[in-house]
Amino acid sequence: DVQMTQSPSSLSASVGDRVTITCRASQSVSNYVNWYQQKLGKAPKLLIYTASNLRSGVPSRFSASGSGTHFTLTISGLQPEDFATYFCQQSYHTPSYTFGQGTKVEIK
Amino acid sequence: QVHLQESGPGLVKPSQTLSLTCTVSGDSISNIDYYWSWIRQPPGKGLEWVGYIYYTGDAYYSPSLESRVSISLDTSRNQFSLELTSATAADTAVYFCARVVTWRREADSWGQGTLVTVSS
């Protein structure tokens, strides 16, 4: 399986901060990386697809970029509802579309 | 708007088969634009891709689970199902079903998840 390594595994930030999460793939996954947000006890929600495309209805403070093996998710102006765990996922190498281990964003 | 709902036993004994069903409403599992997938999450841990199935019935599985897992379709009921044989405590997890866009391959809709505990 392709390994997806997220960093950091957790971070503390304040409302209004700019936050960046990194995801590195063990081999090239082209631009087939998706980002999800998961709140405690809930199913993940899709934020970003194919590396940089914002899903309809997702606030524009979320952005992402990358290709090949290096990807980033940025939240510009953290809001109280953004405190959650974020996962990257590669969907290039079938049959296992592997996820990163997650980054928990906590309130400072 | 599509809605997915997992159902099945919440408790499975070790060595038995874990069986779950996902009922889809608001879309057809025969829709050629989507795969139908299972993803699991052990308590307090990250997400693990289990596998997916296409409307043709072709199914694809995570290599780590391939020897024990099977995903099938029931088009008459608009459902798809997961079977995981020889369950162990390591299979204890919240199991999510999800819809995956075929050409971009993102999971755009998820069920709420169901906790399955493997224990005697």
Short mmCIF file of C-alpha atoms in Angstrom, two decimals:
data_model
loop_
_atom_site.label_atom_id
_atom_site.label_comp_id
_atom_site.label_asym_id
_atom_site.label_seq_id
_atom_site.Cartn_x
_atom_site.Cartn_y
_atom_site.Cartn_z
CA ASP A 1 0.00 0.00 0.00
CA VAL A 2 0.99 3.60 -0.54
CA GLN A 3 1.72 5.22 2.82
CA MET A 4 0.35 8.70 3.53
CA THR A 5 2.17 10.51 6.33
CA GLN A 6 0.56 13.56 7.86
CA SER A 7 2.26 16.16 9.99
CA PRO A 8 1.81 17.29 12.59
CA SER A 9 -0.29 14.61 14.29
CA SER A 10 -1.84 17.34 16.42
CA LEU A 11 -1.64 21.08 16.81
CA SER A 12 -3.03 23.79 19.06
CA ALA A 13 -4.22 27.02 17.51
CA SER A 14 -6.36 30.02 18.26
CA VAL A 15 -9.41 31.34 16.48
CA GLY A 16 -8.21 33.44 13.57
CA ASP A 17 -4.91 31.62 13.14
CA ARG A 18 -3.64 30.28 9.84
CA VAL A 19 -3.05 26.54 10.03
CA THR A 20 -1.21 24.30 7.58
CA ILE A 21 -1.26 20.50 7.56
CA THR A 22 1.13 18.50 5.41
CA CYS A 23 0.65 15.10 3.82
CA ARG A 24 3.44 13.16 2.13
CA ALA A 25 2.95 10.08 -0.02
CA SER A 26 5.46 7.23 -0.11
CA GLN A 27 5.27 7.33 -3.92
CA SER A 28 3.71 9.63 -6.45
CA VAL A 29 -0.07 9.83 -6.34
CA SER A 30 -0.33 12.47 -9.08
CA ASN A 31 -3.01 14.91 -7.87
CA TYR A 32 -5.34 12.25 -6.47
CA VAL A 33 -5.42 13.48 -2.90
CA ASN A 34 -8.57 14.28 -0.98
CA TRP A 35 -8.97 15.98 2.39
CA TYR A 36 -11.65 15.20 4.97
CA GLN A 37 -12.75 16.77 8.23
CA GLN A 38 -14.03 14.57 11.05
CA LYS A 39 -15.63 15.74 14.25
CA LEU A 40 -15.92 13.52 17.29
CA GLY A 41 -18.44 10.75 16.82
CA LYS A 42 -19.32 11.79 13.28
CA ALA A 43 -18.53 10.54 9.81
CA PRO A 44 -15.78 12.31 7.86
CA LYS A 45 -16.84 15.11 5.53
CA LEU A 46 -15.17 15.81 2.21
CA LEU A 47 -13.49 19.22 2.03
CA ILE A 48 -11.12 19.04 -0.94
CA TYR A 49 -10.87 16.64 -3.90
CA THR A 50 -8.08 16.08 -6.42
CA ALA A 51 -5.53 18.04 -4.40
CA SER A 52 -6.93 21.54 -4.70
CA ASN A 53 -10.63 21.56 -5.59
CA LEU A 54 -12.92 22.95 -2.92
CA ARG A 55 -16.10 21.00 -2.55
CA SER A 56 -19.24 23.03 -3.07
CA GLY A 57 -20.47 24.49 0.20
CA VAL A 58 -17.10 24.30 1.96
CA PRO A 59 -15.93 27.71 3.23
CA SER A 60 -13.27 29.43 1.15
CA ARG A 61 -10.94 29.68 4.16
CA PHE A 62 -10.04 26.08 3.33
CA SER A 63 -7.51 25.65 0.55
CA ALA A 64 -5.12 22.95 -0.54
CA SER A 65 -2.34 22.33 -3.00
CA GLY A 66 0.24 19.82 -4.08
CA SER A 67 1.08 17.11 -6.55
CA GLY A 68 3.26 14.04 -6.72
CA THR A 69 4.18 13.26 -3.13
CA HIS A 70 3.74 16.53 -1.22
CA PHE A 71 0.39 18.04 -0.33
CA THR A 72 -0.86 20.72 2.05
CA LEU A 73 -4.18 21.78 3.53
CA THR A 74 -4.44 25.34 4.82
CA ILE A 75 -7.13 26.92 6.94
CA SER A 76 -6.90 30.71 6.75
CA GLY A 77 -8.60 32.26 9.73
CA LEU A 78 -9.48 29.32 11.95
CA GLN A 79 -13.09 29.34 13.16
CA PRO A 80 -14.51 27.60 16.27
CA GLU A 81 -16.27 25.02 14.08
CA ASP A 82 -12.95 24.04 12.45
CA PHE A 83 -11.60 22.31 15.54
CA ALA A 84 -11.64 18.72 14.37
CA THR A 85 -9.42 15.98 12.96
CA TYR A 86 -8.31 16.22 9.34
CA PHE A 87 -7.35 13.29 7.12
CA CYS A 88 -5.68 13.18 3.73
CA GLN A 89 -6.36 10.26 1.38
CA GLN A 90 -4.71 9.10 -1.82
CA SER A 91 -7.03 7.75 -4.48
CA TYR A 92 -4.50 7.10 -7.22
CA HIS A 93 -3.19 3.64 -6.39
CA THR A 94 -5.95 1.04 -6.37
CA PRO A 95 -7.38 -1.00 -4.80
CA SER A 96 -6.56 0.55 -1.43
CA TYR A 97 -7.19 4.28 -1.24
CA THR A 98 -5.13 4.82 1.88
CA PHE A 99 -5.57 7.58 4.44
CA GLY A 100 -3.10 9.56 6.48
CA GLN A 101 -3.14 9.00 10.21
CA GLY A 102 -4.94 12.27 10.88
CA THR A 103 -4.16 15.68 12.33
CA LYS A 104 -6.12 16.83 15.35
CA VAL A 105 -6.63 20.59 15.49
CA GLU A 106 -7.26 21.70 19.06
CA ILE A 107 -8.05 25.00 20.70
CA LYS A 108 -5.08 26.76 22.28
CA GLN B 1 -29.68 14.14 -1.85
CA VAL B 2 -28.10 10.75 -1.28
CA HIS B 3 -28.33 9.11 2.13
CA LEU B 4 -26.42 6.02 3.27
CA GLN B 5 -27.28 3.99 6.35
CA GLU B 6 -25.29 1.10 7.80
CA SER B 7 -27.01 -1.75 9.62
CA GLY B 8 -26.01 -5.02 11.21
CA PRO B 9 -25.03 -6.67 14.49
CA GLY B 10 -23.08 -4.53 16.91
CA LEU B 11 -21.45 -7.54 18.52
CA VAL B 12 -19.70 -10.42 16.77
CA LYS B 13 -17.95 -13.35 18.41
CA PRO B 14 -14.31 -14.06 17.55
CA SER B 15 -13.85 -16.36 14.54
CA GLN B 16 -17.38 -15.58 13.29
CA THR B 17 -18.31 -13.55 10.23
CA LEU B 18 -18.94 -9.81 10.52
CA SER B 19 -21.79 -8.83 8.19
CA LEU B 20 -23.05 -5.31 7.49
CA THR B 21 -25.45 -3.78 5.00
CA CYS B 22 -25.56 -0.25 3.62
CA THR B 23 -28.93 0.99 2.41
CA VAL B 24 -28.75 3.79 -0.14
CA SER B 25 -31.54 6.28 -0.75
CA GLY B 26 -31.59 9.25 -3.08
CA ASP B 27 -29.36 7.51 -5.63
CA SER B 28 -29.14 4.17 -7.34
CA ILE B 29 -26.27 1.78 -6.70
CA SER B 30 -26.49 1.09 -10.45
CA ASN B 31 -25.35 4.66 -11.12
CA ILE B 32 -22.26 4.35 -13.33
CA ASP B 33 -20.72 7.49 -11.83
CA TYR B 34 -20.02 5.96 -8.42
CA TYR B 35 -18.30 3.18 -6.55
CA TRP B 36 -19.76 1.97 -3.26
CA SER B 37 -17.23 1.51 -0.52
CA TRP B 38 -16.56 0.39 3.04
CA ILE B 39 -14.15 2.20 5.33
CA ARG B 40 -13.49 1.42 8.99
CA GLN B 41 -12.07 3.22 11.99
CA PRO B 42 -10.90 1.40 15.14
CA PRO B 43 -11.79 3.29 18.32
CA GLY B 44 -9.53 6.30 18.74
CA LYS B 45 -7.59 5.55 15.56
CA GLY B 46 -7.45 6.57 11.92
CA LEU B 47 -9.42 5.55 8.85
CA GLU B 48 -8.75 2.29 7.01
CA TRP B 49 -9.95 1.62 3.47
CA VAL B 50 -11.66 -1.79 3.28
CA GLY B 51 -12.82 -2.02 -0.33
CA TYR B 52 -15.34 -0.97 -2.94
CA ILE B 53 -17.71 -2.32 -5.55
CA TYR B 54 -18.91 -1.03 -8.89
CA TYR B 55 -22.41 -1.43 -10.34
CA THR B 56 -21.07 -4.26 -12.52
CA GLY B 57 -20.42 -6.26 -9.38
CA ASP B 58 -16.64 -5.96 -9.73
CA ALA B 59 -15.19 -5.56 -6.25
CA TYR B 60 -11.74 -4.48 -5.08
CA TYR B 61 -10.28 -4.99 -1.64
CA SER B 62 -7.48 -3.74 0.56
CA PRO B 63 -4.61 -6.24 0.24
CA SER B 64 -4.41 -6.54 4.03
CA LEU B 65 -8.01 -7.78 4.20
CA GLU B 66 -8.43 -9.41 0.80
CA SER B 67 -8.35 -12.99 2.05
CA ARG B 68 -11.24 -12.39 4.47
CA VAL B 69 -13.46 -9.72 2.91
CA SER B 70 -16.27 -9.74 0.38
CA ILE B 71 -18.48 -6.89 -0.83
CA SER B 72 -21.65 -7.54 -2.79
CA LEU B 73 -24.60 -5.66 -4.31
CA ASP B 74 -28.35 -6.14 -3.99
CA THR B 75 -29.76 -3.91 -6.71
CA SER B 76 -33.37 -4.89 -5.96
CA ARG B 77 -33.04 -3.39 -2.49
CA ASN B 78 -30.52 -0.68 -3.45
CA GLN B 79 -28.12 -2.05 -0.87
CA PHE B 80 -24.55 -3.23 -0.74
CA SER B 81 -23.03 -5.46 1.88
CA LEU B 82 -19.78 -6.31 3.61
CA GLU B 83 -18.71 -9.68 4.94
CA LEU B 84 -15.51 -10.14 6.92
CA THR B 85 -14.75 -13.70 7.92
CA SER B 86 -12.73 -15.01 10.86
CA ALA B 87 -13.26 -11.84 12.87
CA THR B 88 -10.84 -10.96 15.65
CA ALA B 89 -10.65 -8.16 18.21
CA ALA B 90 -8.55 -6.23 15.70
CA ASP B 91 -11.66 -5.91 13.51
CA THR B 92 -13.46 -3.94 16.23
CA ALA B 93 -14.20 -0.59 14.60
CA VAL B 94 -16.77 1.87 13.43
CA TYR B 95 -17.66 0.78 9.91
CA PHE B 96 -18.68 3.46 7.42
CA CYS B 97 -20.21 2.97 4.01
CA ALA B 98 -19.53 5.70 1.48
CA ARG B 99 -20.16 6.72 -2.11
CA VAL B 100 -17.04 7.33 -4.22
CA VAL B 101 -16.98 9.36 -7.43
CA THR B 102 -15.50 7.10 -10.10
CA TRP B 103 -13.44 9.55 -12.13
CA ARG B 104 -12.11 11.67 -9.25
CA ARG B 105 -12.31 8.95 -6.60
CA GLU B 106 -13.27 11.04 -3.59
CA ALA B 107 -15.79 9.78 -1.03
CA ASP B 108 -18.41 12.47 -1.32
CA SER B 109 -21.15 10.98 0.86
CA TRP B 110 -20.85 8.85 3.99
CA GLY B 111 -23.14 6.92 6.27
CA GLN B 112 -23.12 7.81 9.95
CA GLY B 113 -21.13 4.69 10.81
CA THR B 114 -21.88 1.70 12.98
CA LEU B 115 -19.73 0.29 15.77
CA VAL B 116 -18.99 -3.41 15.56
CA THR B 117 -17.30 -5.01 18.54
CA VAL B 118 -15.66 -8.41 18.22
CA SER B 119 -15.76 -10.05 21.61
CA SER B 120 -16.89 -13.26 23.26
#
